[in-house]
């Protein structure tokens, strides 16, 4: 009998507000001197009072609308009590019984499966612990330091229903969710830097039986890591059950170097946190007016953008790849303004361009090649100035230098040779240098023709127009 897998995700996204959730401190903490973006509120000093950042609420509402949630007209904050050095107040301000939104859904782009969104709520981030060690291994640290620059940065938590039946579905969802928050402009969704974090809950059960005991996985900071961790955990649980054991409800940590999950702690219950209403903050009222103004200001979302890209003439798969990272879609649309053939632009972006970006470890928006330059390169191919083959070479130089394609073509002498008499000369040279090949072509070996075309192209360093070469060769041979 087979086993079925059940997965639900809890995703945290840092919101791109300028200031923190309950004070005026800057949210810009990356690379900053520790404990410089702090004040009595986010340090949890006695007597300090939090005030809600309106922008953060607006962003959370935007997300709730995009995820098709029911928006609650009234909600409030709670204190979630626990002790940890990165949490100066010894409680986190979060939401509990009434979140900003609930009962939403999201449609997966490839499988078209609809995934339920249980809830979306606002909460504050904690600070960061630093464990200085010479070896880089946390277990060798003899002391820890704490940096509160991140404490109080606004987060939304998005909890899904346990609707995924495979690790790859969970990954597809996370990618779509990231694309949505990017398109909304409310979070950059960067998993490596931790502005998007994902906890995965996973259980297995025998076909036809009820849900199994779930294990919570933490510390996956890439899409690949999420999928790997889930695959590992599904295998582990099935093996355990098959050998007569029982899955314990617990939290496990994904170790990327060891490629396995490691038990961290037993599962805590809600009552362990002694949630109680935050007395220092007013309740949140969301009236129709606020909602209408946010709704009228909603940007285009990935699902629609994909459809629009397809209607511009590119394939569904290509459209998906270009929307999965907002910046790629933006680049594509900008380049199309300069060269109207969307399909060619897409082919270049998804081919040579992404290849170079991967090699260089760059994001498209940081590339030296600007959209108008890509458009210009394609214009040079279209008007016959350079061949498609030469264009690849020009692109590679553009990528390294950021120079305009016209300048590179001129500097490197790459203009296509279309002059018939010039090409005729080379064809004649090639024919007389390869009498055997000519002989066997005439005897019926048709594919020798391509060899001869290749020889002419080689002799002209790829600059001859291949159509003219074929035409002349056909006549001369
Ligand atoms: P808890 O009370 O332990 O926090 P929740 O019911 O709030 O559990 O669910 C937390 C997450 O776990 C949600 O994303 C949910 O979809 C997921 N989940 C719940 N039950 C299961 C299960 N049996 N297997 C896998 N995931 C589950
Ligand atoms: Zn502060
Ligand atoms: Mg829960």
CSV table of C-alpha atoms and ligand atoms in Angstrom, one decimal:
chain,number,residue,atom,x,y,z
A,1,UNK,CA,0.0,0.0,0.0
A,2,UNK,CA,1.3,3.5,-0.9
A,3,UNK,CA,1.8,6.5,1.3
A,4,UNK,CA,0.5,10.0,0.8
A,5,UNK,CA,2.3,13.2,1.6
A,6,UNK,CA,0.7,16.3,3.2
A,7,UNK,CA,2.5,19.6,3.4
A,8,UNK,CA,1.5,23.1,4.6
A,9,UNK,CA,3.7,26.1,4.6
A,10,UNK,CA,4.2,29.1,6.9
A,11,UNK,CA,5.9,31.9,5.1
A,12,UNK,CA,7.3,35.1,6.6
A,13,UNK,CA,8.0,38.1,4.4
A,14,UNK,CA,9.7,41.3,5.5
A,15,UNK,CA,7.8,44.3,4.4
A,16,UNK,CA,9.6,47.1,2.5
A,17,UNK,CA,8.5,49.9,4.7
A,18,UNK,CA,11.0,52.6,5.5
A,19,UNK,CA,10.4,52.4,9.3
A,20,UNK,CA,9.8,49.6,11.7
A,21,UNK,CA,6.3,48.3,12.7
A,22,UNK,CA,5.9,50.2,16.0
A,23,UNK,CA,8.6,52.9,16.0
A,24,UNK,CA,10.3,55.3,13.6
A,25,UNK,CA,13.6,53.4,13.4
A,26,UNK,CA,14.9,52.5,9.9
A,27,UNK,CA,14.3,49.0,8.6
A,28,UNK,CA,17.6,49.1,6.7
A,29,UNK,CA,19.7,46.8,8.7
A,30,UNK,CA,21.8,44.8,6.3
A,31,UNK,CA,25.5,45.7,6.7
A,32,UNK,CA,24.8,48.3,9.3
A,33,UNK,CA,26.8,48.7,12.5
A,34,UNK,CA,25.1,46.6,15.1
A,35,UNK,CA,22.5,48.3,17.4
A,36,UNK,CA,22.5,51.6,15.5
A,37,UNK,CA,18.9,51.4,14.2
A,38,UNK,CA,17.3,51.1,17.6
A,39,UNK,CA,15.2,53.2,20.1
A,40,UNK,CA,13.5,52.6,23.4
A,41,UNK,CA,10.5,51.0,21.6
A,42,UNK,CA,12.3,48.3,19.6
A,43,UNK,CA,14.7,47.7,22.5
A,44,UNK,CA,11.7,47.0,24.7
A,45,UNK,CA,12.6,49.6,27.3
A,46,UNK,CA,10.1,50.0,30.1
A,47,UNK,CA,7.6,52.8,29.6
A,48,UNK,CA,8.1,53.1,25.9
A,49,UNK,CA,4.9,52.8,23.8
A,50,UNK,CA,4.4,51.3,20.3
A,51,UNK,CA,2.5,53.0,17.6
A,52,UNK,CA,1.3,51.1,14.5
A,53,UNK,CA,3.0,51.9,11.2
A,54,UNK,CA,0.1,52.6,8.8
A,55,UNK,CA,2.1,51.6,5.7
A,56,UNK,CA,2.8,48.2,7.1
A,57,UNK,CA,-1.0,47.6,7.6
A,58,UNK,CA,-1.6,48.8,4.1
A,59,UNK,CA,1.0,46.3,2.7
A,60,UNK,CA,-0.5,43.5,4.7
A,61,UNK,CA,-4.0,44.4,3.3
A,62,UNK,CA,-2.6,44.5,-0.2
A,63,UNK,CA,-1.2,40.9,0.3
A,64,UNK,CA,-4.6,39.8,1.8
A,65,UNK,CA,-6.4,41.1,-1.2
A,66,UNK,CA,-4.0,39.6,-3.7
A,67,UNK,CA,-4.4,36.2,-2.0
A,68,UNK,CA,-8.2,36.4,-2.2
A,69,UNK,CA,-8.7,36.6,1.5
A,70,UNK,CA,-11.7,37.7,3.5
A,71,UNK,CA,-10.6,41.0,5.1
A,72,UNK,CA,-11.5,41.4,8.7
A,73,UNK,CA,-12.9,44.8,9.5
A,74,UNK,CA,-11.6,44.6,13.0
A,75,UNK,CA,-8.5,42.9,14.3
A,76,UNK,CA,-5.9,43.5,17.1
A,77,UNK,CA,-2.5,42.6,18.3
A,78,UNK,CA,-1.5,40.1,20.9
A,79,UNK,CA,1.6,39.4,23.0
A,80,UNK,CA,3.2,36.1,22.3
A,81,UNK,CA,5.4,35.4,25.3
A,82,UNK,CA,8.7,33.5,25.2
A,83,UNK,CA,12.2,34.2,26.3
A,84,UNK,CA,15.1,34.4,23.8
A,85,UNK,CA,18.0,36.9,23.8
A,86,UNK,CA,17.0,38.3,20.3
A,87,UNK,CA,13.6,39.3,21.7
A,88,UNK,CA,14.2,42.2,24.1
A,89,UNK,CA,10.7,42.5,25.5
A,90,UNK,CA,10.4,38.7,26.0
A,91,UNK,CA,7.3,38.8,24.0
A,92,UNK,CA,6.6,39.3,20.3
A,93,UNK,CA,3.8,41.6,19.2
A,94,UNK,CA,1.8,39.5,16.7
A,95,UNK,CA,-1.9,38.7,15.9
A,96,UNK,CA,-3.8,35.7,17.2
A,97,UNK,CA,-7.5,35.0,16.9
A,98,UNK,CA,-8.3,37.7,14.4
A,99,UNK,CA,-5.7,38.2,11.6
A,100,UNK,CA,-5.8,40.8,8.9
A,101,UNK,CA,-7.1,38.3,6.4
A,102,UNK,CA,-8.2,34.7,6.2
A,103,UNK,CA,-9.8,32.0,4.0
A,104,UNK,CA,-7.9,33.0,0.8
A,105,UNK,CA,-6.4,31.0,-2.0
A,106,UNK,CA,-3.7,31.0,-4.6
A,107,UNK,CA,-3.7,29.2,-7.9
A,108,UNK,CA,-0.4,27.4,-8.8
A,109,UNK,CA,0.9,28.5,-12.2
A,110,UNK,CA,1.9,25.1,-13.6
A,111,UNK,CA,-0.4,22.5,-12.0
A,112,UNK,CA,-3.3,25.0,-11.8
A,113,UNK,CA,-4.0,23.6,-8.4
A,114,UNK,CA,-5.8,25.9,-6.0
A,115,UNK,CA,-4.1,26.1,-2.5
A,116,UNK,CA,-6.0,27.5,0.5
A,117,UNK,CA,-4.6,30.4,2.5
A,118,UNK,CA,-5.6,29.9,6.1
A,119,UNK,CA,-4.6,33.3,7.3
A,120,UNK,CA,-2.3,36.3,6.9
A,121,UNK,CA,-1.2,38.4,9.8
A,122,UNK,CA,1.1,41.2,10.8
A,123,UNK,CA,3.9,40.8,13.3
A,124,UNK,CA,7.3,42.1,14.3
A,125,UNK,CA,10.6,40.5,13.5
A,126,UNK,CA,13.2,39.6,16.2
A,127,UNK,CA,16.8,40.8,16.4
A,128,UNK,CA,19.8,38.7,15.3
A,129,UNK,CA,22.3,36.6,17.3
A,130,UNK,CA,25.8,36.6,16.1
A,131,UNK,CA,28.1,33.7,17.2
A,132,UNK,CA,31.7,34.7,16.7
A,133,UNK,CA,34.0,31.7,16.0
A,134,UNK,CA,37.3,31.2,14.3
A,135,UNK,CA,36.1,28.0,12.7
A,136,UNK,CA,32.8,29.4,11.4
A,137,UNK,CA,31.0,26.6,13.3
A,138,UNK,CA,28.4,27.7,15.7
A,139,UNK,CA,29.2,24.9,18.2
A,140,UNK,CA,32.7,26.3,18.6
A,141,UNK,CA,31.5,29.7,19.7
A,142,UNK,CA,32.2,30.6,23.3
A,143,UNK,CA,29.9,33.6,23.5
A,144,UNK,CA,27.2,35.2,21.4
A,145,UNK,CA,26.4,38.8,20.6
A,146,UNK,CA,23.0,40.3,19.9
A,147,UNK,CA,22.1,42.9,17.3
A,148,UNK,CA,18.7,44.6,17.6
A,149,UNK,CA,18.8,46.4,14.3
A,150,UNK,CA,16.2,43.9,12.9
A,151,UNK,CA,14.1,43.9,16.0
A,152,UNK,CA,10.7,45.4,15.2
A,153,UNK,CA,11.0,45.2,11.4
A,154,UNK,CA,7.5,44.4,10.0
A,155,UNK,CA,6.6,40.9,8.8
A,156,UNK,CA,3.6,39.3,7.3
A,157,UNK,CA,3.1,35.6,8.0
A,158,UNK,CA,1.1,33.7,5.4
A,159,UNK,CA,-0.1,30.3,6.6
A,160,UNK,CA,-1.3,27.8,4.0
A,161,UNK,CA,-3.8,25.0,4.4
A,162,UNK,CA,-2.2,21.5,4.3
A,163,UNK,CA,-3.0,21.3,0.6
A,164,UNK,CA,0.3,20.3,-1.0
A,165,UNK,CA,0.7,16.7,-1.9
A,166,UNK,CA,4.4,16.9,-2.9
A,167,UNK,CA,7.5,18.8,-2.2
A,168,UNK,CA,7.6,20.2,-5.8
A,169,UNK,CA,4.1,21.7,-5.3
A,170,UNK,CA,5.3,23.4,-2.2
A,171,UNK,CA,8.2,24.9,-4.1
A,172,UNK,CA,5.9,26.0,-6.9
A,173,UNK,CA,3.7,27.8,-4.4
A,174,UNK,CA,6.6,29.5,-2.7
A,175,UNK,CA,7.9,30.8,-6.0
A,176,UNK,CA,4.4,32.1,-6.9
A,177,UNK,CA,4.0,33.7,-3.5
A,178,UNK,CA,7.4,35.4,-3.9
A,179,UNK,CA,6.4,36.7,-7.3
A,180,UNK,CA,3.2,38.1,-5.9
A,181,UNK,CA,4.8,40.0,-3.0
A,182,UNK,CA,7.4,41.3,-5.5
A,183,UNK,CA,4.7,42.5,-7.9
A,184,UNK,CA,2.8,44.1,-5.0
A,185,UNK,CA,6.0,45.9,-4.1
A,186,UNK,CA,5.6,45.0,-0.5
A,187,UNK,CA,8.6,42.7,-0.1
A,188,UNK,CA,11.7,41.8,-2.1
A,189,UNK,CA,11.2,38.1,-1.3
A,190,UNK,CA,14.9,37.4,-1.0
A,191,UNK,CA,15.4,34.0,0.6
A,192,UNK,CA,19.2,34.1,0.8
A,193,UNK,CA,19.1,37.3,2.7
A,194,UNK,CA,16.2,36.1,4.9
A,195,UNK,CA,13.6,38.7,3.8
A,196,UNK,CA,11.4,35.7,2.9
A,197,UNK,CA,11.5,32.7,5.3
A,198,UNK,CA,9.6,29.5,5.1
A,199,UNK,CA,8.7,26.9,7.7
A,200,UNK,CA,7.3,23.6,6.2
A,201,UNK,CA,5.0,21.2,8.0
A,202,UNK,CA,5.0,17.7,6.6
A,203,UNK,CA,3.3,14.5,7.4
A,204,UNK,CA,2.7,11.2,5.7
A,205,UNK,CA,-0.1,8.6,6.0
A,206,UNK,CA,-1.1,5.4,4.4
A,207,UNK,CA,-3.6,5.8,1.5
A,208,UNK,CA,-7.1,5.9,2.7
A,209,UNK,CA,-6.2,6.7,6.3
A,210,UNK,CA,-6.4,10.0,8.2
A,211,UNK,CA,-3.6,12.6,8.4
A,212,UNK,CA,-0.3,11.6,10.0
A,213,UNK,CA,1.6,13.5,12.8
A,214,UNK,CA,3.3,16.5,11.3
A,215,UNK,CA,6.9,17.6,11.7
A,216,UNK,CA,7.9,21.3,11.3
A,217,UNK,CA,11.0,22.0,9.3
A,218,UNK,CA,13.0,25.2,9.6
A,219,UNK,CA,16.1,26.8,8.1
A,220,UNK,CA,15.6,26.3,4.4
A,221,UNK,CA,16.9,29.4,2.7
A,222,UNK,CA,16.4,28.6,-1.0
A,223,UNK,CA,13.8,27.0,-3.1
A,224,UNK,CA,16.1,24.0,-3.7
A,225,UNK,CA,16.7,23.6,0.0
A,226,UNK,CA,13.0,23.6,0.7
A,227,UNK,CA,12.4,20.8,-1.8
A,228,UNK,CA,15.4,18.8,-0.6
A,229,UNK,CA,14.4,19.1,3.0
A,230,UNK,CA,10.9,18.0,2.3
A,231,UNK,CA,12.0,15.1,0.1
A,232,UNK,CA,14.4,13.9,2.9
A,233,UNK,CA,11.7,14.3,5.5
A,234,UNK,CA,9.0,12.4,3.6
A,235,UNK,CA,11.5,9.5,3.1
A,236,UNK,CA,12.5,9.5,6.7
A,237,UNK,CA,8.9,9.4,7.9
A,238,UNK,CA,7.9,6.6,5.5
A,239,UNK,CA,10.9,4.5,6.5
A,240,UNK,CA,10.1,5.1,10.2
A,241,UNK,CA,6.5,4.0,9.8
A,242,UNK,CA,7.5,1.0,7.7
A,243,UNK,CA,9.9,-0.2,10.4
A,244,UNK,CA,7.1,-0.1,13.0
A,245,UNK,CA,8.1,3.3,14.5
A,246,UNK,CA,6.0,6.4,15.1
A,247,UNK,CA,6.6,9.9,13.9
A,248,UNK,CA,6.9,12.3,16.8
A,249,UNK,CA,5.5,15.8,16.6
A,250,UNK,CA,8.6,18.0,16.7
A,251,UNK,CA,10.6,20.8,15.0
A,252,UNK,CA,13.5,19.8,12.9
A,253,UNK,CA,16.3,21.8,11.4
A,254,UNK,CA,17.5,21.3,7.8
A,255,UNK,CA,21.3,21.0,7.6
A,256,UNK,CA,22.4,22.0,4.1
A,257,UNK,CA,25.9,20.6,4.4
A,258,UNK,CA,24.7,17.3,5.8
A,259,UNK,CA,21.7,17.2,3.5
A,260,UNK,CA,19.4,16.0,6.3
A,261,UNK,CA,17.0,17.1,8.9
A,262,UNK,CA,18.0,17.2,12.6
A,263,UNK,CA,15.7,17.2,15.6
A,264,UNK,CA,15.7,20.6,17.3
A,265,UNK,CA,12.9,20.4,19.9
A,266,UNK,CA,9.5,18.9,20.8
A,267,UNK,CA,6.5,20.8,19.5
A,268,UNK,CA,5.3,23.8,21.6
A,269,UNK,CA,1.6,24.5,22.0
A,270,UNK,CA,-0.2,27.8,21.7
A,271,UNK,CA,-0.9,27.8,25.5
A,272,UNK,CA,2.9,27.7,26.1
A,273,UNK,CA,3.0,31.2,24.8
A,274,UNK,CA,0.4,32.6,27.1
A,275,UNK,CA,-1.0,34.9,24.3
A,276,UNK,CA,-2.9,37.9,25.6
A,277,UNK,CA,-4.2,41.1,24.0
A,278,UNK,CA,-1.6,43.9,23.6
A,279,UNK,CA,-2.8,46.6,25.9
A,280,UNK,CA,-0.6,49.3,24.5
A,281,UNK,CA,-2.0,49.3,20.9
A,282,UNK,CA,-5.3,50.4,19.6
A,283,UNK,CA,-7.5,47.8,17.8
A,284,UNK,CA,-7.2,47.9,14.0
A,285,UNK,CA,-10.2,49.1,12.1
A,286,UNK,CA,-10.3,48.6,8.3
A,287,UNK,CA,-13.1,50.6,6.8
A,288,UNK,CA,-14.4,50.4,3.3
A,289,UNK,CA,-12.7,53.6,2.3
A,290,UNK,CA,-9.2,52.3,3.1
A,291,UNK,CA,-10.0,49.0,1.4
A,292,UNK,CA,-11.3,50.8,-1.7
A,293,UNK,CA,-8.3,53.0,-2.0
A,294,UNK,CA,-6.0,50.0,-1.7
A,295,UNK,CA,-8.0,48.0,-4.2
A,296,UNK,CA,-7.9,50.9,-6.7
A,297,UNK,CA,-4.2,51.0,-6.4
A,298,UNK,CA,-3.4,47.3,-7.0
A,299,UNK,CA,-0.7,46.6,-9.5
A,300,UNK,CA,-0.9,43.9,-12.1
A,301,UNK,CA,-0.3,40.4,-10.5
A,302,UNK,CA,1.7,37.5,-11.9
A,303,UNK,CA,-1.3,35.5,-13.1
A,304,UNK,CA,-2.5,38.3,-15.3
A,305,UNK,CA,1.0,39.3,-16.4
A,306,UNK,CA,1.7,35.7,-17.6
A,307,UNK,CA,-1.5,35.8,-19.7
A,308,UNK,CA,-0.5,39.2,-21.1
A,309,UNK,CA,3.0,38.0,-22.0
A,310,UNK,CA,1.4,35.0,-23.8
A,311,UNK,CA,-0.8,37.3,-25.7
A,312,UNK,CA,2.3,39.2,-26.8
A,313,UNK,CA,3.3,36.0,-28.7
A,314,UNK,CA,5.5,34.0,-26.3
A,315,UNK,CA,5.0,30.5,-25.0
A,316,UNK,CA,3.3,29.8,-21.6
A,317,UNK,CA,6.5,28.3,-20.2
A,318,UNK,CA,8.6,31.2,-21.2
A,319,UNK,CA,6.0,33.6,-19.8
A,320,UNK,CA,6.1,31.8,-16.5
A,321,UNK,CA,9.9,32.0,-16.2
A,322,UNK,CA,9.8,35.7,-17.0
A,323,UNK,CA,7.2,36.4,-14.3
A,324,UNK,CA,8.6,34.3,-11.6
A,325,UNK,CA,11.2,37.0,-10.9
A,326,UNK,CA,9.6,40.4,-11.2
A,327,UNK,CA,12.8,42.1,-12.4
A,328,UNK,CA,13.1,39.8,-15.4
A,329,UNK,CA,9.5,40.6,-16.4
A,330,UNK,CA,10.2,44.3,-16.0
A,331,UNK,CA,13.4,44.0,-18.1
A,332,UNK,CA,11.5,42.1,-20.8
A,333,UNK,CA,8.8,44.7,-21.1
A,334,UNK,CA,11.3,47.5,-21.2
A,335,UNK,CA,13.3,45.8,-24.0
A,336,UNK,CA,10.2,45.2,-26.1
A,337,UNK,CA,9.7,48.9,-26.2
A,338,UNK,CA,12.9,49.1,-28.2
A,339,UNK,CA,12.4,46.0,-30.3
A,340,UNK,CA,8.8,45.0,-30.9
A,341,UNK,CA,9.3,41.3,-31.5
A,342,UNK,CA,8.6,39.9,-28.0
A,343,UNK,CA,9.4,36.4,-28.9
A,344,UNK,CA,13.0,37.2,-30.0
A,345,UNK,CA,13.5,39.3,-26.8
A,346,UNK,CA,12.3,36.5,-24.7
A,347,UNK,CA,14.6,34.0,-26.5
A,348,UNK,CA,17.6,36.2,-25.8
A,349,UNK,CA,16.7,36.8,-22.2
A,350,UNK,CA,16.0,33.2,-21.4
A,351,UNK,CA,19.0,32.0,-23.5
A,352,UNK,CA,22.3,33.8,-23.6
A,353,UNK,CA,21.3,36.5,-21.1
A,354,UNK,CA,20.3,34.2,-18.2
A,355,UNK,CA,23.3,32.0,-18.9
A,356,UNK,CA,25.7,34.9,-18.5
A,357,UNK,CA,23.9,36.2,-15.4
A,358,UNK,CA,24.1,32.8,-13.8
A,359,UNK,CA,27.8,32.5,-14.6
A,360,UNK,CA,28.5,36.0,-13.2
A,361,UNK,CA,26.2,35.5,-10.2
A,362,UNK,CA,24.3,38.7,-11.1
A,363,UNK,CA,20.6,39.7,-11.1
A,364,UNK,CA,19.2,41.1,-14.3
A,365,UNK,CA,18.7,44.5,-12.9
A,366,UNK,CA,22.4,44.7,-12.0
A,367,UNK,CA,23.5,43.8,-15.5
A,368,UNK,CA,25.5,46.3,-17.5
A,369,UNK,CA,23.4,45.5,-20.5
A,370,UNK,CA,20.4,47.8,-20.5
A,371,UNK,CA,17.1,47.0,-22.1
A,372,UNK,CA,17.6,49.5,-24.9
A,373,UNK,CA,20.9,48.0,-25.8
A,374,UNK,CA,19.4,44.5,-26.1
A,375,UNK,CA,16.7,46.0,-28.3
A,376,UNK,CA,19.4,47.6,-30.4
A,377,UNK,CA,21.4,44.4,-30.8
A,378,UNK,CA,18.3,42.6,-32.1
A,379,UNK,CA,17.7,45.5,-34.5
A,380,UNK,CA,21.3,45.0,-35.9
A,381,UNK,CA,20.5,41.4,-36.5
A,382,UNK,CA,17.2,42.2,-38.2
A,383,UNK,CA,18.6,44.8,-40.5
A,384,UNK,CA,21.4,42.4,-41.5
A,385,UNK,CA,24.2,44.4,-40.1
A,386,UNK,CA,25.4,41.4,-38.1
A,387,UNK,CA,24.5,37.7,-38.2
A,388,UNK,CA,22.8,35.9,-35.3
A,389,UNK,CA,26.1,34.1,-34.7
A,390,UNK,CA,28.1,37.3,-34.4
A,391,UNK,CA,25.4,38.8,-32.3
A,392,UNK,CA,26.2,36.2,-29.6
A,393,UNK,CA,29.7,37.3,-29.6
A,394,UNK,CA,28.7,41.0,-29.4
A,395,UNK,CA,26.3,40.2,-26.6
A,396,UNK,CA,29.0,38.6,-24.6
A,397,UNK,CA,31.2,41.7,-25.0
A,398,UNK,CA,28.2,43.9,-24.1
A,399,UNK,CA,27.7,41.8,-21.0
A,400,UNK,CA,31.3,42.4,-19.8
A,401,UNK,CA,31.7,46.0,-20.8
A,402,UNK,CA,28.3,47.5,-21.0
A,403,UNK,CA,29.3,49.1,-24.3
A,404,UNK,CA,26.7,49.8,-27.0
A,405,UNK,CA,26.4,47.1,-29.7
A,406,UNK,CA,27.0,49.5,-32.5
A,407,UNK,CA,30.3,50.6,-30.9
A,408,UNK,CA,31.4,46.9,-30.4
A,409,UNK,CA,30.5,45.9,-34.0
A,410,UNK,CA,32.5,48.9,-35.3
A,411,UNK,CA,35.5,48.4,-33.0
A,412,UNK,CA,35.8,44.7,-33.6
A,413,UNK,CA,35.1,44.9,-37.3
A,414,UNK,CA,32.1,42.6,-37.1
A,415,UNK,CA,29.9,44.1,-39.7
A,416,UNK,CA,28.3,41.3,-41.8
A,417,UNK,CA,29.7,40.9,-45.3
A,418,UNK,CA,26.8,41.1,-47.8
A,419,UNK,CA,28.8,42.3,-50.7
A,420,UNK,CA,28.4,39.4,-53.3
A,421,UNK,CA,31.7,39.9,-55.1
A,422,UNK,CA,33.6,39.8,-51.8
A,423,UNK,CA,31.9,36.6,-50.8
A,424,UNK,CA,32.3,35.1,-54.3
A,425,UNK,CA,36.0,35.5,-54.0
A,426,UNK,CA,36.1,33.5,-50.8
A,427,UNK,CA,33.7,30.8,-52.2
A,428,UNK,CA,36.1,30.3,-55.1
A,429,UNK,CA,39.0,30.0,-52.8
A,430,UNK,CA,37.2,27.4,-50.7
A,431,UNK,CA,36.1,25.4,-53.7
A,432,UNK,CA,39.6,25.2,-55.1
A,433,UNK,CA,41.1,24.3,-51.7
A,434,UNK,CA,38.7,21.4,-51.3
A,435,UNK,CA,38.6,19.5,-54.6
A,436,UNK,CA,37.7,16.2,-52.9
A,437,UNK,CA,34.7,17.6,-51.1
A,438,UNK,CA,33.5,19.2,-54.4
A,439,UNK,CA,33.9,15.8,-56.1
A,440,UNK,CA,31.9,13.9,-53.5
A,441,UNK,CA,29.2,16.5,-53.5
A,442,UNK,CA,28.8,16.1,-57.2
A,443,UNK,CA,28.6,12.4,-56.8
A,444,UNK,CA,25.6,12.9,-54.5
A,445,UNK,CA,26.8,13.4,-51.0
A,446,UNK,CA,24.4,16.3,-50.3
A,447,UNK,CA,25.5,17.1,-46.8
A,448,UNK,CA,28.9,18.1,-48.0
A,449,UNK,CA,27.2,21.4,-49.0
A,450,UNK,CA,27.0,22.4,-45.3
A,451,UNK,CA,30.6,21.6,-44.8
A,452,UNK,CA,31.5,24.0,-47.6
A,453,UNK,CA,29.2,26.7,-46.2
A,454,UNK,CA,31.0,26.2,-42.9
A,455,UNK,CA,34.4,26.6,-44.6
A,456,UNK,CA,33.3,29.9,-46.1
A,457,UNK,CA,32.0,31.1,-42.8
A,458,UNK,CA,35.2,30.1,-41.1
A,459,UNK,CA,37.3,32.0,-43.7
A,460,UNK,CA,35.3,35.1,-43.1
A,461,UNK,CA,35.3,34.7,-39.3
A,462,UNK,CA,31.6,34.2,-39.3
A,463,UNK,CA,30.9,37.6,-40.9
A,464,UNK,CA,29.6,36.5,-44.3
A,465,UNK,CA,25.9,36.5,-44.6
A,466,UNK,CA,25.0,32.8,-44.6
A,467,UNK,CA,22.1,33.2,-47.1
A,468,UNK,CA,24.3,34.9,-49.6
A,469,UNK,CA,27.0,32.2,-49.1
A,470,UNK,CA,24.5,29.5,-49.8
A,471,UNK,CA,23.2,31.2,-52.9
A,472,UNK,CA,26.6,31.7,-54.4
A,473,UNK,CA,27.8,28.3,-53.5
A,474,UNK,CA,24.7,26.7,-55.1
A,475,UNK,CA,25.5,28.5,-58.4
A,476,UNK,CA,29.3,27.8,-58.4
A,477,UNK,CA,29.4,24.2,-57.4
B,1,LIG,P1,-0.1,24.3,15.0
B,1,LIG,O1,-1.3,24.6,15.8
B,1,LIG,O2,0.7,23.2,15.3
B,1,LIG,O3,0.7,25.6,14.7
B,1,LIG,P2,-1.6,24.7,12.6
B,1,LIG,O4,-2.9,23.9,12.5
B,1,LIG,O5,-1.6,26.1,12.9
B,1,LIG,O6,-0.7,23.9,13.6
B,1,LIG,O7,-0.9,24.5,11.2
B,1,LIG,C1,0.4,25.0,11.0
B,1,LIG,C2,0.8,24.6,9.6
B,1,LIG,O8,0.8,23.2,9.5
B,1,LIG,C3,-0.2,25.0,8.5
B,1,LIG,O9,0.5,25.5,7.4
B,1,LIG,C4,-0.9,23.8,8.1
B,1,LIG,O10,-1.3,23.8,6.8
B,1,LIG,C5,0.1,22.7,8.4
B,1,LIG,N1,-0.5,21.4,8.8
B,1,LIG,C6,-1.5,21.2,9.7
B,1,LIG,N2,-1.7,19.8,9.8
B,1,LIG,C7,-0.8,19.2,9.0
B,1,LIG,C8,-0.5,17.8,8.7
B,1,LIG,N3,-1.2,16.8,9.3
B,1,LIG,N4,0.5,17.6,7.8
B,1,LIG,C9,1.2,18.6,7.3
B,1,LIG,N5,0.9,19.9,7.5
B,1,LIG,C10,0.0,20.2,8.3
B,2,LIG,ZN1,13.0,51.7,17.2
B,3,LIG,MG1,-0.3,27.5,14.2
